[in-house]
Coordinates of C-alpha atoms in Angstrom, one line a residue:
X1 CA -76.3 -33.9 -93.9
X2 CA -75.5 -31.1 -91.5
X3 CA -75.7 -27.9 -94.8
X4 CA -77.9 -25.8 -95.1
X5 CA -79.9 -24.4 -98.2
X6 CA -78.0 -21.4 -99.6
X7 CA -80.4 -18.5 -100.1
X8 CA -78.0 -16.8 -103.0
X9 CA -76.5 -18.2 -105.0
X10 CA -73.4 -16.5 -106.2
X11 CA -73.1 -17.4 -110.0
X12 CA -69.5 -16.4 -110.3
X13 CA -68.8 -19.0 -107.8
X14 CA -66.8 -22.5 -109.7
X15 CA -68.2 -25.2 -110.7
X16 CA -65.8 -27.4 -108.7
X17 CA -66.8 -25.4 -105.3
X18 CA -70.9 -24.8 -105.8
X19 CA -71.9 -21.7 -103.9
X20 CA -72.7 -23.7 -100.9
X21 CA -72.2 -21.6 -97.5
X22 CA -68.9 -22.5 -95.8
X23 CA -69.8 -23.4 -92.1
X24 CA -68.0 -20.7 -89.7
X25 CA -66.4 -21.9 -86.9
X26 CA -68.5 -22.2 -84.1
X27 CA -67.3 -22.1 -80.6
X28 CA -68.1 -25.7 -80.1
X29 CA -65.9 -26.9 -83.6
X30 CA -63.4 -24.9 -82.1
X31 CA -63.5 -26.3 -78.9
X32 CA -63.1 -29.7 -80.2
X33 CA -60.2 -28.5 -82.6
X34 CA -58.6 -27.7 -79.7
X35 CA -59.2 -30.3 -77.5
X36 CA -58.2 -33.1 -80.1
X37 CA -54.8 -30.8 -80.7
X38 CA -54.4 -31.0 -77.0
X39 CA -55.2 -35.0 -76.6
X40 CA -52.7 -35.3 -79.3
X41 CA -49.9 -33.5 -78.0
X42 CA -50.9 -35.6 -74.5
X43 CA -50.9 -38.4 -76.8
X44 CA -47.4 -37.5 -78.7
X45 CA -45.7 -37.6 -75.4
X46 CA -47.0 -40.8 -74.0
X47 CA -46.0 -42.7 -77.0
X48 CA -42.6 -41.9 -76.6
X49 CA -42.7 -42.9 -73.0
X50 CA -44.4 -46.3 -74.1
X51 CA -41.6 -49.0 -74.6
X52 CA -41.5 -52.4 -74.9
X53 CA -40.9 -53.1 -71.4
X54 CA -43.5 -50.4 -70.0
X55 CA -43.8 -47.2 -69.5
X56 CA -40.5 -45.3 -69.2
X57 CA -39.7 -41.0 -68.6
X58 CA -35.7 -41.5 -68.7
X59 CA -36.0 -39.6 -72.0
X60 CA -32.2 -38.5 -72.1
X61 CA -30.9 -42.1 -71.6
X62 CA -33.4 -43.5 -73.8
X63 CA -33.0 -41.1 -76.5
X64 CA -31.5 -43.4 -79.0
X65 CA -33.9 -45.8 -78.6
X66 CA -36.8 -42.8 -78.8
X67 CA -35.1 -40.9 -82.2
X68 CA -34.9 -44.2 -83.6
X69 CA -38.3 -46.2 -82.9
X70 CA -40.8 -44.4 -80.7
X71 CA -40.4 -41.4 -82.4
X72 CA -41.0 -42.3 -85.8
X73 CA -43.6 -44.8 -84.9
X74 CA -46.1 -42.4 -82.8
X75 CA -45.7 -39.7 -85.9
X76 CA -46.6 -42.4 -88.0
X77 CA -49.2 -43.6 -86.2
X78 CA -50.9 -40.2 -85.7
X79 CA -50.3 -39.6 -89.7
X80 CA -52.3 -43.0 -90.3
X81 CA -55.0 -42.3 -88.4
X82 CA -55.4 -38.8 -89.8
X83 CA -55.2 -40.1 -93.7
X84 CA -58.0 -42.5 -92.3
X85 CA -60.1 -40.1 -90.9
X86 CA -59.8 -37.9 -93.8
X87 CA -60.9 -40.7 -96.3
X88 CA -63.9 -41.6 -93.7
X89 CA -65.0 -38.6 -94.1
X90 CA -64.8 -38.4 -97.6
X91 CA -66.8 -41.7 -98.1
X92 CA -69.6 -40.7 -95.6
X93 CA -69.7 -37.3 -97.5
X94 CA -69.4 -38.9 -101.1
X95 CA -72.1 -41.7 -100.6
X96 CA -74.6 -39.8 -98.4
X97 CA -73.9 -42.8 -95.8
X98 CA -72.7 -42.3 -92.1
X99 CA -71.8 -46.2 -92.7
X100 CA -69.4 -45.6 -95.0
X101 CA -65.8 -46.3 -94.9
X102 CA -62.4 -46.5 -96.5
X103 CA -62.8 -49.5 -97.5
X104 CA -65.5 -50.1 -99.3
X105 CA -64.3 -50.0 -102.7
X106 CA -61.9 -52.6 -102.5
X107 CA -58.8 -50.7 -101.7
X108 CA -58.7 -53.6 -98.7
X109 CA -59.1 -56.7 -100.8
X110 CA -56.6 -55.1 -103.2
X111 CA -53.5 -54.5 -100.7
X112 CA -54.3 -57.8 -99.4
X113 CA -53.7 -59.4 -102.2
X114 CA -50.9 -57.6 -103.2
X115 CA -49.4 -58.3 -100.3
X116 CA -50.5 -61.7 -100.9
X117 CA -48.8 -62.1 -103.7
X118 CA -45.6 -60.6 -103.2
X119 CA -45.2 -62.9 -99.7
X120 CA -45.4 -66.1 -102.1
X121 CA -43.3 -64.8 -104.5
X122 CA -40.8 -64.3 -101.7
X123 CA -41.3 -67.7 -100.7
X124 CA -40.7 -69.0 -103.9
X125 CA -37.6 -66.7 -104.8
X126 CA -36.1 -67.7 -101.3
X127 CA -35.0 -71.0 -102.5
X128 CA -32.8 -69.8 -105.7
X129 CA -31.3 -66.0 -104.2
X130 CA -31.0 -67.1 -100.7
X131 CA -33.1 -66.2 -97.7
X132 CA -31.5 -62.9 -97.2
X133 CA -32.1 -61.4 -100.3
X134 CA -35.3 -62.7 -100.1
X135 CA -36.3 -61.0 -97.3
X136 CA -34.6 -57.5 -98.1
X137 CA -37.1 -57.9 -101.3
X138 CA -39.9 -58.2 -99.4
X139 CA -39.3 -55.4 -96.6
X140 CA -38.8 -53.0 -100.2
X141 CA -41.8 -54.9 -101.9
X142 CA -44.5 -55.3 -99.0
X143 CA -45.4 -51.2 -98.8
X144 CA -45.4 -50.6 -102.3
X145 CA -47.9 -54.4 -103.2
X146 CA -49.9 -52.7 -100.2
X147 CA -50.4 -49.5 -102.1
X148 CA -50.5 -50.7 -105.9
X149 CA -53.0 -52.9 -104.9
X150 CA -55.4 -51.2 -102.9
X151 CA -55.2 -48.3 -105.6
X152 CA -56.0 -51.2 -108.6
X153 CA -58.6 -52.3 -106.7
X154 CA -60.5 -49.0 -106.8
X155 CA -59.8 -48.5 -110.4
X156 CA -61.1 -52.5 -111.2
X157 CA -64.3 -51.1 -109.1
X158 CA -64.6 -48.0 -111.5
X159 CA -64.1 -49.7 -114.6
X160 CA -66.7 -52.3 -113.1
X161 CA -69.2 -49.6 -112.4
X162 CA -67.9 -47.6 -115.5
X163 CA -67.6 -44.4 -113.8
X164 CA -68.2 -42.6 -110.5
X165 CA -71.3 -41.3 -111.6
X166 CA -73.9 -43.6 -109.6
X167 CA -73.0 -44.0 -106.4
X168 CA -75.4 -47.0 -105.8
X169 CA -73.4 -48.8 -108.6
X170 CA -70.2 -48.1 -107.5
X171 CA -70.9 -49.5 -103.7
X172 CA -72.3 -52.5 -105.3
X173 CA -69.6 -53.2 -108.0
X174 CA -66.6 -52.4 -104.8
X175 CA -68.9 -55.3 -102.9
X176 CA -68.0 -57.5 -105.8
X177 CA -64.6 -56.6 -106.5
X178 CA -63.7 -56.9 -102.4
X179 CA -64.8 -60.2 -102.7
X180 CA -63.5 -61.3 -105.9
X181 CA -59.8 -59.9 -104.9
X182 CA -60.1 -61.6 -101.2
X183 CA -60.8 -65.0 -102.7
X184 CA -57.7 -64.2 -104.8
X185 CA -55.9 -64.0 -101.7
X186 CA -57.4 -67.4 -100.4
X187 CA -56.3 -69.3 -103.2
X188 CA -53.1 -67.8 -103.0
X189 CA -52.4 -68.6 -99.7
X190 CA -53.3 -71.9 -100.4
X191 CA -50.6 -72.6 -103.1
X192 CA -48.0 -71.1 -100.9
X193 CA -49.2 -71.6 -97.8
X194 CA -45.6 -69.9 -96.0
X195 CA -47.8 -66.1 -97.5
X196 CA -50.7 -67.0 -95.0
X197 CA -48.4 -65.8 -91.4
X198 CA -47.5 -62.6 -93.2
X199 CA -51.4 -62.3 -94.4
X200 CA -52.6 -62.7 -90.8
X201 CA -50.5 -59.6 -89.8
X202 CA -50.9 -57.4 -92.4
X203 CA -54.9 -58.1 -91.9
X204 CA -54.9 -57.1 -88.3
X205 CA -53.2 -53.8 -88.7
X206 CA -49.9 -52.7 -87.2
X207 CA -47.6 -49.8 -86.4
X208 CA -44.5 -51.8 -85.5
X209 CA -43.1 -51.3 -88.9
X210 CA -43.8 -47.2 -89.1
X211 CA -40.3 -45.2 -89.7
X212 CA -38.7 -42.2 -90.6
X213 CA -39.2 -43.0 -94.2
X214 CA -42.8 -44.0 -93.1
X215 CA -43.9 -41.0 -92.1
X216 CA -41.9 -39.1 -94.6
X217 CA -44.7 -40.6 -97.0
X218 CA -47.3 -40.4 -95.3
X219 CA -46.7 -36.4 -94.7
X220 CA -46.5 -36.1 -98.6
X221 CA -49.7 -37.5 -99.3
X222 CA -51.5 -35.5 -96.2
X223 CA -50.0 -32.7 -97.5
X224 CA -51.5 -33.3 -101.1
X225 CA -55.1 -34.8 -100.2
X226 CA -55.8 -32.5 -97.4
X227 CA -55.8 -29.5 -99.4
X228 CA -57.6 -31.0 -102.0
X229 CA -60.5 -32.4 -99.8
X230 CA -60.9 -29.4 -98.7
X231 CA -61.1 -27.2 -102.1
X232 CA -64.1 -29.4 -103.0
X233 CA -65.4 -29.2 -99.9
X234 CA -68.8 -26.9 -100.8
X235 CA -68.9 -29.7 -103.7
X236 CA -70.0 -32.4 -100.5
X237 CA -72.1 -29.9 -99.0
X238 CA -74.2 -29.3 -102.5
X239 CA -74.2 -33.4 -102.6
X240 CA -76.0 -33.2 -99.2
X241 CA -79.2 -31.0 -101.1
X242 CA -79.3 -33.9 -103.5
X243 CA -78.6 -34.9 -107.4
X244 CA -80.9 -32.4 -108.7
X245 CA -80.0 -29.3 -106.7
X246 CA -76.2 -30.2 -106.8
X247 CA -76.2 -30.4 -110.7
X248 CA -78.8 -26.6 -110.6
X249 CA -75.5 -25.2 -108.8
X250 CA -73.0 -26.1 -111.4
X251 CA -71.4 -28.9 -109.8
X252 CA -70.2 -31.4 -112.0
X253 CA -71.3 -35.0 -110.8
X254 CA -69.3 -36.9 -112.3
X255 CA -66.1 -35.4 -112.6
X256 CA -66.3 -34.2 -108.8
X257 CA -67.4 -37.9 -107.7
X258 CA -64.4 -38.6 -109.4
X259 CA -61.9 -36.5 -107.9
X260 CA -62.9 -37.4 -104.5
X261 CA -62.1 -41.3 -105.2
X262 CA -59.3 -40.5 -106.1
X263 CA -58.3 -38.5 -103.2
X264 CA -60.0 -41.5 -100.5
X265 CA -57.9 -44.0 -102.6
X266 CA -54.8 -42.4 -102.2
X267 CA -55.3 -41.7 -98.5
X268 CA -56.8 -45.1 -98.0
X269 CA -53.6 -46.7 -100.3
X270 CA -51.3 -45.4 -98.5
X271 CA -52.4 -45.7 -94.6
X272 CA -53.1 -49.3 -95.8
X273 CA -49.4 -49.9 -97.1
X274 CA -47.8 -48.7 -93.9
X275 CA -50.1 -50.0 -91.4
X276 CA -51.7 -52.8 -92.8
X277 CA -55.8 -52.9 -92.2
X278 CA -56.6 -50.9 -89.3
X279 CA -60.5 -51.1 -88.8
X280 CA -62.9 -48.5 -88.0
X281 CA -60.6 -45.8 -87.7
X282 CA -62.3 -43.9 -91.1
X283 CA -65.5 -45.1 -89.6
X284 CA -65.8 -44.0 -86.1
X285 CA -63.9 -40.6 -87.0
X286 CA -66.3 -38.4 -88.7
X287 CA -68.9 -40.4 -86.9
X288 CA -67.8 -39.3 -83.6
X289 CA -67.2 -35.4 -85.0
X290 CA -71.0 -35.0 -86.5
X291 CA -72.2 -35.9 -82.8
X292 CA -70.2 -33.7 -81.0
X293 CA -70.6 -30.6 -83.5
X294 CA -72.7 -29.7 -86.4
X295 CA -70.3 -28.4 -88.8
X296 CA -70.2 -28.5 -93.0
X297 CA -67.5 -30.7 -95.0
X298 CA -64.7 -28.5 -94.9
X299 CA -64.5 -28.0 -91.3
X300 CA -65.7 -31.8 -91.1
X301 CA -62.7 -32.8 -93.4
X302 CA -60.3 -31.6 -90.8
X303 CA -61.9 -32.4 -87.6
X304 CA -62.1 -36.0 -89.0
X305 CA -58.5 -36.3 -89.8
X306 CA -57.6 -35.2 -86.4
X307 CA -60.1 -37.4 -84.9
X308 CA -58.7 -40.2 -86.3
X309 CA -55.5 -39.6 -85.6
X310 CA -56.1 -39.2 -82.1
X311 CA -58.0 -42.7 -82.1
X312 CA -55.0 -44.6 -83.9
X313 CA -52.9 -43.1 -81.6
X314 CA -54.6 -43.8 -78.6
X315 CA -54.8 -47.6 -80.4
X316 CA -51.5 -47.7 -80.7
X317 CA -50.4 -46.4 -77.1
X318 CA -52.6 -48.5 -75.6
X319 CA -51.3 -51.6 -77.7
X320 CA -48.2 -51.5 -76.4
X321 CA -49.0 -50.8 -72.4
X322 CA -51.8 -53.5 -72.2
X323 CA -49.8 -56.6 -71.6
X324 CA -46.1 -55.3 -72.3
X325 CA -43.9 -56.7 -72.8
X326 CA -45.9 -58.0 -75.4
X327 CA -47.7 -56.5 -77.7
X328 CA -51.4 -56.2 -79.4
X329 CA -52.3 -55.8 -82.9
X330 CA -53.3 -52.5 -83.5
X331 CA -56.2 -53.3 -85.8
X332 CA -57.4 -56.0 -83.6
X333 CA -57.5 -53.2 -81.0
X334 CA -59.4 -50.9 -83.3
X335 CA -62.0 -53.3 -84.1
X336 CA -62.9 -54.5 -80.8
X337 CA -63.2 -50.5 -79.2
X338 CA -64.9 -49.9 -82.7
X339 CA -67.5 -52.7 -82.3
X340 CA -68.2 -51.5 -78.5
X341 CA -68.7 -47.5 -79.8
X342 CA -71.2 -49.0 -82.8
X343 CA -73.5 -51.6 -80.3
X344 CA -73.5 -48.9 -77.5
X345 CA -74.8 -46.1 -80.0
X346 CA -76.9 -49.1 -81.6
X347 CA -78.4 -49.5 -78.0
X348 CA -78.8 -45.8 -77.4
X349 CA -81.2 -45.4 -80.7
X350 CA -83.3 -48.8 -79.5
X351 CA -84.2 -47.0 -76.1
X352 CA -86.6 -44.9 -76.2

């Protein structure tokens, strides 16, 4: 919503990037870029001082410990929080909707019920293979239900809506899909009720699971959707003039509606499969960058990502330091500081 008309348009310009005026960096998007690289490296350092019995700057005797859990799981948690924001971003810019999240096309029913499902199946296999093997077949199957789900849930809510070409249709048929695939779930977990305790935590969100191999992933798929996003960024800005003017530039509709699915399911898919369901992240990211700057999608794209990362992060820090020893759910975290940000902005609109 923040583009302006182009004046000339440049005919030689791609259909897949409409000759839609890239914002230039302003001084203020710059600022923030800056700043949310700074909080981050703040952020960076105080979760590998944050242990599970408090706060701790003995790096050098703790360094095991760091390498082998902390590290790992404060990369992992900034990576999560990036893929989020990215896909917020995408949503909000796809469906015209500052509402908009991740999850809205039933890439969240979908893990959850592969998840689900590979939890009872555990259950069930425990008793002939043995507990042990068992479990080693659910730590290899958990990430990759996660992801295969949430990515066949997308695809069920294309084929529902037969397309990506109206939006209004697609929201609607990832309404029904999410709650098709959640009552799935239910009925699951009551046929093997032993899936519902490794449900609950996978629904709240968490980051005590993120590793090396974690983040190796979850660098692989920044590294591919990031780019990507950003190619067809101009394609979101002509989206903003409307249907009409988008399809005058040359922009493909469909095909570009399409695309960025694709991209928010594979960002959503796999933040999902490591973390479980961490809310609001992809909500309050771009959110919170469109009322600090005014920017276009590409420099949006990127602020949102790092946004988001910064918020998980914080999430996650702050999980572990609240009442260590123990520890919060992230996602439970999320929701709750997610919740206070949307009734405070609600409250701020109602005064006049």
């Amino acid at each position: 919503m923040n583009a302006a008309r182009p004046d000339h348009p440049s005919p030689t310009a791609p259909a897949a990037a409409p000759p839609v005026p890239v914002a230039q960096r302003t001084p203020a998007a710059l600022q923030l870029g800056t700043g949310l690289l700074g909080l981050a490296l703040l952020l960076v350092l105080a979760g590998l001082a944050a242990g599970s019995e408090g706060w701790s700057l003995r790096w050098a005797q703790d360094w095991d410990l760091i390498a082998a859990i902390r590290a790992p799981r404060t990369l992992g948690a900034l990576l999560t929080g990036c893929l989020l924001g990215l896909a917020g971003a995408i949503a909000q810019g796809l469906f015209r909707n500052p509402l908009a999240d991740p999850y809205l096309l039933g890439s969240a029913a979908g893990a959850g019920l592969g998840v689900v499902l590979v939890l009872a199946a555990g259950g069930a296999l425990g008793h002939y293979i043995g507990l042990a093997t068992a479990g080693w077949l659910l730590r290899l199957g958990l990430v990759g239900a996660a992801f295969a789900g949430a990515v066949a849930g997308v695809a069920l809510t294309l084929a529902l809506a037969r397309g990506a070409g109206r939006p209004l249709v697609l929201l609607l048929a990832g309404v029904v899909v999410g709650i098709l695939l959640a009552s799935v779930s239910e009925l699951v977990t009551l046929i093997s009720p032993d899936a519902l305790r490794g449900k609950q935590i996978f629904m709240l969100g968490t980051t005590s699971f993120l590793g090396w191999a974690s983040c190796a992933v979850l660098v692989a798929v920044l590294a591919v959707a990031l780019p990507l996003a950003w190619r067809f960024a101009r394609a979101l800005d002509a989206l903003v003039l409307g249907e009409a003017s988008a399809s005058s530039l040359g922009l493909q509709l469909p095909r570009v509606r399409l695309l960025m699915v694709a991209l928010m399911a594979l960002a959503t898919g796999t933040a999902v499969a490591q973390a479980g369901l961490v809310a609001f992240v992809g909500l309050v990211a771009p959110h919170l960058v469109r009322r600090l700057v005014v920017v276009t999608h590409g420099p949006l794209l990127l602020l949102s990502a790092a946004a988001g990362g910064v918020l998980l992060l914080a999430a996650d820090v702050a999980a572990r330091s609240v009442i260590a020893p123990q520890e919060l759910p992230v996602g439970v975290l999320t929701a709750v500081l997610g919740g206070v940000y949307l009734l405070v902005l609600l409250r701020q609109r109602q005064v006049p």
